[in-house]
């Protein structure tokens, strides 16, 4: 028989003198927990929490204590607020007391158990439909709980959910207990102040996605549909400062990077569940233009996430580079690309000073992503220009295209100088390993890719000074070699003198082994063939064009 609720509101412990550190005391606690009277059970749980403080590491005894707690009683404590239908203050206070004790009990046991023991406990706790339902009800009560005035209990809830999410059984429970994504709303409201909540979400959904070979396999499309609603809800929060925004964007990056490794289905271009994409782009473009100079860490988080989304989601490019999305009268995409170009031009001149610093990897990653995004934008503009339809809606205004082209051209000049300075400084040290490291640097790879794109599209562009460094980088490895060849072809397309200069450089190069020299000689022969083929093609075109004027290259908008 349950005790009257007025007896459950407050439990007087002053007269409790149980010898808590002795077996007899524990048996008395167990006796309270076995009682049919809820007041005795309440007292037993409260005393048990005090007892557990002295038995850390004794996992057998911890589990014995856990199994002594009636399942239904713990579930009722955690659901006291959910099931309370009375509006009077006293009833609400009593429900709050029960709920907080239930949270403390669950948090204490979960925090005392290592991951494997917790996994075993959760697996055993789902052996029957009844026990599985009890766990689902408990977790659901934790997830839907509104932010509490008691910070301690709120933190205990979040820590408990995170501990559950670190196990496959707990992640599955979390996923099944929140079948409606809106269950997460109250928890997500706390995300700007409690980054652990983001970790709970990613661990839950990624772990469920990884369980594809198990009997509990969940279709990836279902996971994405639920995640879509959840991410959209998350982005409705207001992120007041750069630190909270950076934390959110870094989390998005890790989440999508993990999802991309699960299965190709997760990133199916045909999926329409991308309600979070526009608000995420708004957030990135807003902070990317406001804080580029004051917070390079935040800028780095923005651009690497934008590049990842560009690579994984075909829907990203037409939204991110949509000129109709404006700040005032200026397209956001133009402001964003201009901001990235400012960062490139401002950072490259002093790059040599930070090459060996612990912060350089972050700088390299940020600038590499900036190059990739700027030239993805340029590619998008050129594709729009080539289309006969919808040009007015998919391309930037003509004057902004000219300004962007000039800014990119200036950034290319800085890029060539940076590559040459770095190579020359390295040549003085005469360490072949330095050149290989340079060829593996994400920034250098993106710089070479950008330079090749620019030279292939602009007949008037020149990069003569970079001939030697590009040739030497070509010989360093498979990854960078095609990009280097694109640069060399762009440089030598109409330049027989540069082809000859390349041959002379290879003939006079010193300090290279036979394999490297062979690779370089092969590159020169390929350039000779490319140049001669271009000459033959040009003669055929001139014969067929009957004197048509040269259009000056694809970047000539004048």
XYZ file of C-alpha atoms in Angstrom, residues 183-500:
318
model
C 11.007 15.400 -27.069
C 14.424 17.052 -27.172
C 13.144 20.640 -27.275
C 13.523 21.486 -23.585
C 16.978 19.903 -23.464
C 18.099 21.695 -26.621
C 17.138 25.045 -25.120
C 20.039 24.602 -22.732
C 22.570 23.724 -25.456
C 24.191 27.195 -25.754
C 25.154 27.027 -22.064
C 25.639 23.240 -21.855
C 27.747 21.911 -24.785
C 27.518 18.369 -23.341
C 23.983 18.245 -24.761
C 25.409 18.368 -28.283
C 27.627 15.417 -27.445
C 24.596 13.464 -26.217
C 22.851 13.972 -29.564
C 25.807 13.063 -31.772
C 26.771 9.990 -29.748
C 23.176 8.748 -29.753
C 22.499 9.093 -33.473
C 25.942 8.026 -34.654
C 25.957 4.926 -32.441
C 22.512 3.916 -33.668
C 23.743 4.392 -37.222
C 26.729 2.162 -36.512
C 24.469 -0.669 -35.312
C 23.508 -1.561 -38.869
C 24.690 -5.157 -38.564
C 22.659 -5.797 -35.434
C 19.118 -7.040 -35.052
C 18.130 -3.521 -34.020
C 19.149 -2.089 -37.383
C 17.523 1.269 -38.056
C 17.276 2.628 -41.624
C 19.655 5.541 -42.095
C 16.899 7.552 -43.747
C 14.826 7.310 -40.561
C 17.797 8.479 -38.498
C 18.331 11.447 -40.816
C 14.680 12.418 -40.776
C 14.649 12.556 -36.998
C 17.996 14.311 -36.936
C 16.716 16.864 -39.442
C 13.952 18.043 -37.112
C 16.270 17.979 -34.135
C 18.955 20.102 -35.847
C 16.361 22.584 -37.025
C 15.130 22.948 -33.444
C 18.691 23.355 -32.192
C 19.357 26.219 -34.598
C 16.369 28.172 -33.299
C 18.414 28.932 -30.198
C 20.175 32.262 -29.938
C 23.941 32.033 -29.703
C 25.041 35.303 -28.162
C 28.813 34.923 -28.229
C 31.520 33.584 -30.485
C 32.610 30.830 -28.079
C 29.167 29.181 -28.012
C 28.849 29.537 -31.790
C 32.288 27.999 -32.373
C 31.365 25.076 -30.127
C 28.167 24.522 -32.120
C 29.894 24.694 -35.519
C 32.708 22.376 -34.437
C 30.044 19.923 -33.273
C 28.237 20.122 -36.619
C 31.526 19.376 -38.378
C 32.211 16.282 -36.257
C 28.626 15.089 -36.669
C 28.563 15.319 -40.471
C 32.072 13.931 -40.786
C 31.003 10.901 -38.742
C 27.757 10.482 -40.672
C 29.606 10.562 -43.985
C 31.683 7.571 -42.880
C 28.677 5.458 -41.913
C 27.096 4.921 -45.298
C 26.654 6.706 -48.586
C 22.904 6.590 -48.024
C 23.284 9.108 -45.213
C 24.369 11.733 -47.716
C 22.079 10.773 -50.581
C 21.604 13.880 -52.782
C 17.963 12.928 -53.253
C 17.129 13.388 -49.594
C 14.885 16.334 -48.863
C 15.352 16.369 -45.101
C 17.578 19.421 -44.877
C 15.432 21.898 -42.964
C 18.459 22.876 -40.904
C 20.603 23.914 -43.885
C 19.403 27.483 -44.456
C 19.514 28.553 -40.784
C 22.976 26.990 -40.470
C 24.170 28.888 -43.544
C 22.684 32.095 -42.124
C 24.611 31.538 -38.892
C 27.895 30.843 -40.697
C 27.626 33.816 -43.037
C 26.598 36.171 -40.246
C 29.437 35.266 -37.913
C 31.891 34.743 -40.763
C 31.626 38.364 -41.816
C 31.336 39.906 -38.347
C 34.171 38.181 -36.522
C 36.739 37.345 -39.209
C 39.374 39.699 -37.794
C 38.641 39.423 -34.086
C 38.224 35.648 -33.775
C 40.278 33.551 -36.188
C 39.324 30.397 -34.301
C 35.646 31.001 -35.010
C 36.472 31.902 -38.615
C 38.306 28.585 -38.982
C 35.340 26.636 -37.616
C 33.022 28.396 -40.080
C 35.059 27.809 -43.230
C 35.993 24.167 -42.571
C 32.334 23.344 -41.881
C 31.223 25.243 -44.994
C 33.710 23.295 -47.112
C 32.542 19.984 -45.645
C 28.916 20.838 -46.409
C 29.935 21.936 -49.911
C 31.549 18.538 -50.509
C 28.762 16.421 -49.011
C 25.488 18.158 -49.839
C 24.648 19.253 -53.408
C 21.910 21.452 -51.925
C 24.530 23.567 -50.165
C 26.077 25.423 -53.116
C 22.937 27.026 -54.628
C 21.876 28.246 -51.172
C 25.263 29.399 -49.919
C 26.106 31.244 -53.148
C 22.580 32.518 -53.808
C 22.944 36.271 -54.555
C 19.322 36.929 -53.606
C 20.179 36.238 -49.947
C 21.385 39.662 -48.861
C 22.632 41.710 -45.951
C 21.134 45.068 -46.736
C 21.598 45.460 -50.475
C 24.728 43.339 -50.829
C 24.589 39.554 -51.417
C 25.831 37.627 -48.406
C 27.866 35.288 -50.581
C 29.826 38.232 -51.991
C 30.516 39.630 -48.512
C 31.583 36.193 -47.301
C 33.978 35.524 -50.197
C 35.433 39.033 -49.922
C 35.998 38.445 -46.212
C 37.876 35.221 -46.928
C 40.055 36.968 -49.508
C 40.903 39.673 -46.965
C 41.984 36.967 -44.530
C 44.142 35.293 -47.193
C 45.870 38.531 -48.178
C 46.373 39.570 -44.556
C 47.824 36.250 -43.387
C 50.089 35.086 -46.212
C 52.809 37.773 -45.886
C 53.613 36.681 -42.312
C 53.006 32.971 -42.815
C 56.695 32.064 -42.578
C 56.737 33.344 -38.995
C 54.193 30.760 -37.813
C 55.121 27.692 -39.884
C 56.699 25.978 -36.892
C 54.259 27.235 -34.253
C 51.634 24.979 -32.578
C 48.893 27.158 -34.087
C 49.962 26.632 -37.694
C 47.808 23.534 -38.377
C 44.704 25.588 -37.527
C 45.918 28.446 -39.731
C 46.624 26.065 -42.593
C 43.195 24.446 -42.270
C 41.418 27.813 -42.162
C 43.194 29.263 -45.199
C 42.910 26.023 -47.192
C 39.147 25.979 -46.677
C 39.009 29.679 -47.572
C 40.710 29.040 -50.921
C 38.375 26.154 -51.677
C 35.260 28.182 -50.864
C 36.294 31.262 -52.826
C 37.064 29.245 -55.937
C 33.897 27.172 -55.508
C 32.068 30.510 -55.569
C 33.955 31.567 -58.699
C 33.149 28.243 -60.347
C 29.472 28.708 -59.439
C 29.483 32.185 -61.030
C 31.085 30.875 -64.225
C 28.585 28.043 -64.485
C 25.754 30.538 -64.074
C 27.262 32.739 -66.780
C 27.407 29.783 -69.149
C 23.724 28.978 -68.706
C 21.209 30.621 -70.988
C 18.384 30.538 -68.448
C 17.993 32.040 -64.976
C 21.262 33.959 -65.240
C 19.732 36.971 -63.538
C 18.793 34.956 -60.470
C 21.850 32.700 -60.103
C 24.701 35.116 -60.764
C 26.104 38.123 -58.947
C 25.524 41.610 -60.345
C 28.048 42.481 -63.053
C 29.921 45.121 -61.037
C 30.399 42.766 -58.091
C 31.736 40.046 -60.396
C 34.383 42.504 -61.614
C 35.313 43.476 -58.055
C 35.485 39.859 -56.945
C 37.640 38.990 -59.947
C 40.073 41.772 -59.089
C 40.213 40.691 -55.444
C 40.882 37.082 -56.447
C 43.593 38.213 -58.842
C 45.272 40.110 -56.010
C 45.013 37.048 -53.755
C 46.626 34.941 -56.508
C 49.564 37.367 -56.576
C 49.987 36.929 -52.817
C 49.674 33.171 -53.287
C 52.501 32.988 -55.826
C 54.749 35.100 -53.597
C 53.951 32.929 -50.590
C 54.726 29.671 -52.418
C 57.993 31.038 -53.784
C 59.121 32.488 -50.440
C 58.404 29.236 -48.653
C 60.191 27.184 -51.296
C 63.226 29.476 -51.379
C 63.537 29.390 -47.590
C 63.326 25.618 -47.718
C 65.909 25.338 -50.495
C 68.416 27.053 -48.237
C 67.961 24.342 -45.602
C 68.482 21.602 -48.237
C 66.164 19.129 -46.499
C 64.165 16.960 -48.948
C 61.778 16.102 -46.116
C 60.790 19.771 -45.870
C 59.628 19.749 -49.490
C 57.561 16.612 -48.899
C 55.965 18.205 -45.843
C 55.196 21.278 -47.905
C 53.515 19.121 -50.558
C 51.345 17.500 -47.865
C 50.288 20.795 -46.283
C 46.507 21.289 -46.826
C 47.116 24.992 -47.446
C 49.677 24.336 -50.186
C 47.404 21.762 -51.831
C 44.535 24.281 -51.893
C 46.848 27.047 -53.130
C 48.064 24.903 -56.029
C 44.491 23.921 -56.854
C 43.380 27.556 -56.843
C 46.331 28.636 -58.950
C 45.612 25.941 -61.540
C 41.931 26.921 -61.702
C 42.857 30.567 -62.218
C 45.519 29.969 -64.874
C 43.342 27.531 -66.809
C 40.624 30.165 -67.068
C 42.581 33.375 -67.654
C 44.774 33.600 -70.752
C 46.396 36.788 -69.454
C 47.385 35.474 -66.020
C 51.022 34.763 -65.306
C 52.800 32.715 -62.672
C 56.296 32.457 -64.138
C 58.023 32.852 -60.772
C 56.317 29.738 -59.462
C 57.592 27.442 -62.219
C 60.355 25.832 -60.177
C 58.359 25.326 -56.983
C 55.428 23.818 -58.875
C 57.725 21.433 -60.753
C 59.385 20.296 -57.546
C 56.023 19.844 -55.794
C 54.825 17.796 -58.766
C 57.525 15.217 -58.040
C 56.538 14.868 -54.385
C 53.492 12.673 -54.615
C 50.344 11.451 -56.294
C 47.911 13.694 -54.409
C 49.375 17.023 -55.435
C 50.765 15.986 -58.837
C 47.536 16.446 -60.900
C 47.010 19.887 -59.374
C 50.587 20.856 -60.188
C 50.188 19.652 -63.756
C 47.082 21.828 -64.120
C 49.169 24.825 -63.015
C 51.995 23.949 -65.406
C 49.608 23.539 -68.316
C 47.995 26.864 -67.521
C 51.383 28.545 -67.387
C 52.779 26.993 -70.555
C 49.705 26.928 -72.784
C 50.957 29.692 -75.101
C 54.487 29.973 -73.717
C 57.150 28.030 -75.561
C 59.747 29.935 -73.553
C 58.333 28.580 -70.284
C 58.350 25.040 -71.633
C 62.019 25.520 -72.442
